[in-house]
Short mmCIF file of N, CA, C and O in Angstrom, two decimals:
data_model
loop_
_atom_site.label_atom_id
_atom_site.label_comp_id
_atom_site.label_asym_id
_atom_site.label_seq_id
_atom_site.Cartn_x
_atom_site.Cartn_y
_atom_site.Cartn_z
N MET A 1 42.25 99.88 76.64
CA MET A 1 42.92 98.65 77.03
C MET A 1 44.17 98.46 76.17
O MET A 1 44.10 98.55 74.96
N GLY A 2 45.30 98.20 76.80
CA GLY A 2 46.56 98.04 76.10
C GLY A 2 46.71 96.65 75.51
O GLY A 2 45.79 95.83 75.56
N PRO A 3 47.87 96.38 74.95
CA PRO A 3 48.12 95.05 74.38
C PRO A 3 48.08 93.98 75.46
O PRO A 3 48.38 94.23 76.62
N ARG A 4 47.69 92.80 75.04
CA ARG A 4 47.59 91.69 75.97
C ARG A 4 48.99 91.20 76.36
O ARG A 4 49.86 91.04 75.51
N ARG A 5 49.18 90.96 77.64
CA ARG A 5 50.47 90.45 78.12
C ARG A 5 50.55 88.94 77.91
O ARG A 5 49.55 88.23 78.00
N ALA A 6 51.77 88.47 77.70
CA ALA A 6 52.00 87.03 77.67
C ALA A 6 51.98 86.51 79.10
O ALA A 6 52.33 87.22 80.04
N ARG A 7 51.53 85.29 79.28
CA ARG A 7 51.54 84.66 80.59
C ARG A 7 52.95 84.14 80.86
O ARG A 7 53.62 83.63 79.96
N ILE A 8 53.41 84.24 82.09
CA ILE A 8 54.74 83.76 82.47
C ILE A 8 54.60 82.39 83.10
O ILE A 8 53.77 82.18 83.99
N ALA A 9 55.40 81.44 82.64
CA ALA A 9 55.47 80.10 83.23
C ALA A 9 56.94 79.82 83.52
O ALA A 9 57.83 80.43 82.93
N PHE A 10 57.19 78.93 84.45
CA PHE A 10 58.56 78.62 84.84
C PHE A 10 58.87 77.15 84.59
O PHE A 10 58.05 76.28 84.89
N SER A 11 60.06 76.89 84.07
CA SER A 11 60.53 75.51 83.97
C SER A 11 60.76 75.01 85.39
O SER A 11 60.79 75.80 86.35
N ASP A 12 60.91 73.72 85.56
CA ASP A 12 61.15 73.16 86.90
C ASP A 12 62.39 73.75 87.54
O ASP A 12 62.39 74.09 88.72
N SER A 13 63.46 73.90 86.76
CA SER A 13 64.70 74.42 87.33
C SER A 13 64.54 75.90 87.71
O SER A 13 65.05 76.33 88.75
N ALA A 14 63.83 76.68 86.91
CA ALA A 14 63.61 78.09 87.25
C ALA A 14 62.71 78.21 88.48
O ALA A 14 62.92 79.09 89.32
N ALA A 15 61.73 77.32 88.61
CA ALA A 15 60.86 77.34 89.79
C ALA A 15 61.66 77.06 91.06
O ALA A 15 61.44 77.70 92.09
N LYS A 16 62.64 76.15 90.96
CA LYS A 16 63.51 75.87 92.11
C LYS A 16 64.37 77.10 92.44
O LYS A 16 64.57 77.42 93.61
N GLN A 17 64.87 77.77 91.43
CA GLN A 17 65.65 78.99 91.65
C GLN A 17 64.78 80.04 92.33
O GLN A 17 65.23 80.75 93.23
N LEU A 18 63.54 80.14 91.90
CA LEU A 18 62.60 81.12 92.45
C LEU A 18 62.38 80.88 93.94
O LEU A 18 62.30 81.83 94.72
N GLU A 19 62.31 79.61 94.35
CA GLU A 19 62.12 79.27 95.76
C GLU A 19 63.26 79.78 96.63
O GLU A 19 63.08 80.05 97.81
N ASN A 20 64.45 79.91 96.05
CA ASN A 20 65.62 80.32 96.82
C ASN A 20 65.79 81.84 96.90
O ASN A 20 66.71 82.31 97.57
N ILE A 21 64.94 82.57 96.22
CA ILE A 21 65.02 84.04 96.28
C ILE A 21 64.19 84.50 97.47
O ILE A 21 62.98 84.32 97.50
N THR A 22 64.87 85.07 98.46
CA THR A 22 64.17 85.49 99.68
C THR A 22 64.24 86.99 99.93
O THR A 22 63.44 87.53 100.67
N SER A 23 65.17 87.66 99.30
CA SER A 23 65.34 89.09 99.51
C SER A 23 64.21 89.86 98.81
O SER A 23 63.91 89.61 97.65
N GLU A 24 63.61 90.81 99.53
CA GLU A 24 62.55 91.65 98.95
C GLU A 24 63.07 92.40 97.73
O GLU A 24 62.36 92.55 96.73
N ALA A 25 64.30 92.89 97.80
CA ALA A 25 64.89 93.64 96.69
C ALA A 25 65.04 92.75 95.45
O ALA A 25 64.76 93.19 94.33
N GLU A 26 65.47 91.51 95.65
CA GLU A 26 65.63 90.59 94.52
C GLU A 26 64.27 90.23 93.93
O GLU A 26 64.12 90.14 92.71
N ILE A 27 63.27 90.01 94.77
CA ILE A 27 61.93 89.69 94.29
C ILE A 27 61.37 90.86 93.48
O ILE A 27 60.82 90.68 92.39
N HIS A 28 61.54 92.06 93.99
CA HIS A 28 61.08 93.26 93.28
C HIS A 28 61.79 93.39 91.93
O HIS A 28 61.15 93.68 90.91
N ALA A 29 63.10 93.19 91.92
CA ALA A 29 63.87 93.29 90.67
C ALA A 29 63.40 92.26 89.66
O ALA A 29 63.23 92.57 88.47
N LEU A 30 63.18 91.03 90.11
CA LEU A 30 62.72 89.98 89.21
C LEU A 30 61.32 90.28 88.69
O LEU A 30 61.04 90.11 87.50
N ASP A 31 60.44 90.76 89.57
CA ASP A 31 59.08 91.13 89.14
C ASP A 31 59.12 92.16 88.01
O ASP A 31 58.40 92.04 87.03
N ARG A 32 59.97 93.17 88.18
CA ARG A 32 60.09 94.20 87.13
C ARG A 32 60.52 93.59 85.80
O ARG A 32 59.97 93.91 84.75
N ALA A 33 61.51 92.71 85.85
CA ALA A 33 62.01 92.08 84.62
C ALA A 33 60.92 91.22 83.97
O ALA A 33 60.74 91.25 82.75
N LEU A 34 60.17 90.50 84.78
CA LEU A 34 59.12 89.63 84.23
C LEU A 34 57.99 90.45 83.60
O LEU A 34 57.41 90.04 82.59
N VAL A 35 57.68 91.60 84.18
CA VAL A 35 56.66 92.47 83.59
C VAL A 35 57.13 92.95 82.22
O VAL A 35 56.37 92.93 81.24
N VAL A 36 58.38 93.38 82.13
CA VAL A 36 58.92 93.84 80.84
C VAL A 36 58.81 92.74 79.80
O VAL A 36 58.34 92.96 78.68
N ILE A 37 59.20 91.52 80.17
CA ILE A 37 59.17 90.40 79.23
C ILE A 37 57.74 90.04 78.84
O ILE A 37 57.46 89.74 77.69
N SER A 38 56.81 90.08 79.80
CA SER A 38 55.42 89.72 79.48
C SER A 38 54.77 90.74 78.54
O SER A 38 53.94 90.39 77.71
N VAL A 39 55.16 92.00 78.64
CA VAL A 39 54.61 93.05 77.77
C VAL A 39 55.25 93.01 76.39
O VAL A 39 54.58 93.21 75.37
N ALA A 40 56.54 92.73 76.33
CA ALA A 40 57.29 92.72 75.06
C ALA A 40 58.20 91.50 75.01
O ALA A 40 59.40 91.60 75.28
N PRO A 41 57.65 90.33 74.68
CA PRO A 41 58.45 89.10 74.71
C PRO A 41 59.71 89.12 73.84
O PRO A 41 60.64 88.39 74.09
N ASP A 42 59.75 89.98 72.82
CA ASP A 42 60.92 90.04 71.95
C ASP A 42 62.01 90.97 72.47
O ASP A 42 63.01 91.19 71.79
N VAL A 43 61.83 91.50 73.68
CA VAL A 43 62.78 92.47 74.23
C VAL A 43 64.17 91.86 74.44
O VAL A 43 65.17 92.53 74.29
N GLY A 44 64.24 90.60 74.77
CA GLY A 44 65.53 89.96 75.02
C GLY A 44 66.30 89.68 73.75
O GLY A 44 65.75 89.66 72.65
N GLU A 45 67.59 89.47 73.91
CA GLU A 45 68.45 89.16 72.78
C GLU A 45 68.41 87.66 72.49
O GLU A 45 68.49 86.85 73.41
N PRO A 46 68.31 87.28 71.21
CA PRO A 46 68.36 85.85 70.88
C PRO A 46 69.72 85.27 71.25
O PRO A 46 70.75 85.92 71.10
N ILE A 47 69.71 84.05 71.74
CA ILE A 47 70.94 83.34 72.06
C ILE A 47 71.21 82.38 70.91
O ILE A 47 70.36 81.54 70.59
N PRO A 48 72.35 82.50 70.26
CA PRO A 48 72.65 81.61 69.13
C PRO A 48 72.69 80.15 69.60
O PRO A 48 73.09 79.87 70.72
N GLY A 49 72.24 79.27 68.74
CA GLY A 49 72.27 77.86 69.10
C GLY A 49 71.39 77.04 68.18
O GLY A 49 71.16 77.40 67.03
N ASP A 50 70.87 75.97 68.70
CA ASP A 50 70.03 75.03 67.96
C ASP A 50 68.76 75.73 67.48
O ASP A 50 68.07 76.38 68.26
N THR A 51 68.43 75.58 66.21
CA THR A 51 67.24 76.22 65.67
C THR A 51 66.05 75.28 65.56
O THR A 51 65.02 75.65 65.03
N THR A 52 66.17 74.05 66.07
CA THR A 52 65.06 73.10 65.95
C THR A 52 63.96 73.37 66.96
O THR A 52 62.80 73.08 66.71
N GLY A 53 64.29 73.95 68.10
CA GLY A 53 63.29 74.24 69.12
C GLY A 53 62.97 75.71 69.14
O GLY A 53 63.39 76.47 68.26
N PRO A 54 62.24 76.14 70.15
CA PRO A 54 61.96 77.58 70.26
C PRO A 54 63.25 78.36 70.51
O PRO A 54 64.19 77.85 71.10
N GLN A 55 63.29 79.59 70.04
CA GLN A 55 64.47 80.45 70.19
C GLN A 55 64.64 80.86 71.64
O GLN A 55 63.76 81.48 72.22
N LEU A 56 65.78 80.51 72.21
CA LEU A 56 66.09 80.92 73.57
C LEU A 56 66.55 82.37 73.53
O LEU A 56 67.31 82.77 72.65
N ARG A 57 66.04 83.16 74.46
CA ARG A 57 66.36 84.58 74.52
C ARG A 57 66.92 84.91 75.90
O ARG A 57 66.65 84.21 76.86
N GLN A 58 67.67 86.01 75.96
CA GLN A 58 68.23 86.47 77.23
C GLN A 58 67.83 87.93 77.43
O GLN A 58 68.06 88.76 76.57
N TYR A 59 67.23 88.21 78.59
CA TYR A 59 66.91 89.59 78.95
C TYR A 59 67.74 89.95 80.17
O TYR A 59 67.75 89.22 81.16
N THR A 60 68.46 91.06 80.07
CA THR A 60 69.28 91.53 81.18
C THR A 60 68.85 92.95 81.52
O THR A 60 68.81 93.82 80.66
N ASP A 61 68.50 93.15 82.78
CA ASP A 61 68.17 94.49 83.28
C ASP A 61 69.40 94.95 84.04
O ASP A 61 69.69 94.47 85.14
N GLU A 62 70.13 95.88 83.43
CA GLU A 62 71.39 96.35 84.02
C GLU A 62 71.16 97.13 85.31
O GLU A 62 71.98 97.10 86.22
N VAL A 63 70.05 97.85 85.41
CA VAL A 63 69.77 98.65 86.59
C VAL A 63 69.49 97.75 87.79
O VAL A 63 70.01 97.96 88.88
N GLU A 64 68.67 96.73 87.58
CA GLU A 64 68.28 95.83 88.68
C GLU A 64 69.21 94.62 88.80
O GLU A 64 69.02 93.79 89.67
N THR A 65 70.16 94.49 87.91
CA THR A 65 71.07 93.34 87.86
C THR A 65 70.31 92.01 87.89
O THR A 65 70.52 91.16 88.74
N VAL A 66 69.42 91.86 86.92
CA VAL A 66 68.64 90.63 86.75
C VAL A 66 68.93 90.09 85.36
O VAL A 66 69.01 90.85 84.40
N ARG A 67 69.06 88.78 85.27
CA ARG A 67 69.23 88.13 83.97
C ARG A 67 68.24 86.98 83.90
O ARG A 67 68.15 86.17 84.83
N VAL A 68 67.46 86.92 82.82
CA VAL A 68 66.45 85.88 82.66
C VAL A 68 66.63 85.25 81.28
O VAL A 68 66.70 85.94 80.28
N LEU A 69 66.72 83.93 81.25
CA LEU A 69 66.73 83.19 79.99
C LEU A 69 65.34 82.62 79.80
O LEU A 69 64.76 82.05 80.74
N TYR A 70 64.79 82.76 78.59
CA TYR A 70 63.41 82.35 78.37
C TYR A 70 63.17 82.05 76.90
O TYR A 70 63.99 82.36 76.03
N PHE A 71 62.03 81.42 76.62
CA PHE A 71 61.58 81.30 75.24
C PHE A 71 60.08 81.58 75.20
O PHE A 71 59.40 81.51 76.21
N VAL A 72 59.62 81.94 74.03
CA VAL A 72 58.23 82.32 73.83
C VAL A 72 57.55 81.22 73.03
O VAL A 72 58.11 80.74 72.04
N THR A 73 56.34 80.83 73.44
CA THR A 73 55.62 79.78 72.71
C THR A 73 55.21 80.29 71.33
O THR A 73 55.20 81.49 71.08
N ALA A 74 54.84 79.37 70.46
CA ALA A 74 54.52 79.70 69.07
C ALA A 74 53.43 80.75 68.93
O ALA A 74 53.49 81.60 68.06
N LEU A 75 52.44 80.72 69.80
CA LEU A 75 51.34 81.69 69.70
C LEU A 75 51.64 82.98 70.45
O LEU A 75 50.78 83.85 70.55
N ARG A 76 52.84 83.09 71.03
CA ARG A 76 53.29 84.27 71.75
C ARG A 76 52.40 84.62 72.94
O ARG A 76 52.26 85.76 73.33
N THR A 77 51.76 83.60 73.51
CA THR A 77 50.89 83.84 74.66
C THR A 77 51.54 83.44 75.97
O THR A 77 51.07 83.85 77.02
N VAL A 78 52.58 82.63 75.90
CA VAL A 78 53.25 82.17 77.11
C VAL A 78 54.75 82.36 76.96
O VAL A 78 55.33 82.02 75.94
N VAL A 79 55.36 82.90 78.01
CA VAL A 79 56.81 83.02 78.09
C VAL A 79 57.26 82.00 79.13
O VAL A 79 56.79 82.03 80.27
N VAL A 80 58.13 81.07 78.74
CA VAL A 80 58.62 80.06 79.66
C VAL A 80 60.02 80.47 80.11
O VAL A 80 60.93 80.57 79.30
N VAL A 81 60.15 80.71 81.40
CA VAL A 81 61.43 81.12 81.96
C VAL A 81 62.25 79.87 82.27
O VAL A 81 61.79 78.96 82.95
N ALA A 82 63.46 79.83 81.73
CA ALA A 82 64.32 78.68 81.90
C ALA A 82 65.38 78.88 82.97
O ALA A 82 65.82 77.92 83.61
N TYR A 83 65.77 80.12 83.22
CA TYR A 83 66.87 80.38 84.14
C TYR A 83 66.74 81.80 84.68
O TYR A 83 66.39 82.72 83.94
N ILE A 84 67.02 81.96 85.97
CA ILE A 84 66.94 83.26 86.62
C ILE A 84 68.25 83.54 87.35
O ILE A 84 68.77 82.66 88.02
N GLU A 85 68.76 84.73 87.19
CA GLU A 85 69.95 85.15 87.92
C GLU A 85 69.69 86.54 88.50
O GLU A 85 69.43 87.48 87.76
N VAL A 86 69.67 86.63 89.82
CA VAL A 86 69.41 87.91 90.47
C VAL A 86 70.59 88.27 91.34
O VAL A 86 71.13 87.44 92.02
#
C-alpha cells in the first residue's frame, strides 16, 4: 500500500468553475492534475503573499495546460482548491 492521498475539496468559487467545465478533454486534464496534487501536496510552487493563513500554492501542468491554485490543511489530509484554469 502506497502513501495515503490527501482528500480534495473545492472552495465555493472553484466548485462553480468546475460546473462550467464540460469538455471531456478538460475534465481528464483536471483529473490528472488533482491526482498529482493529492499524492504530493507540496508539488505546487508557493505563491508569495500573506503568511497569516495557509500557504497558497500554484500547480501548473504544462502538458495538459491546467493551472490550479490551492492550499493544504495543517494536517496535510485535505487539499482545498481555490481556483481552476483549464
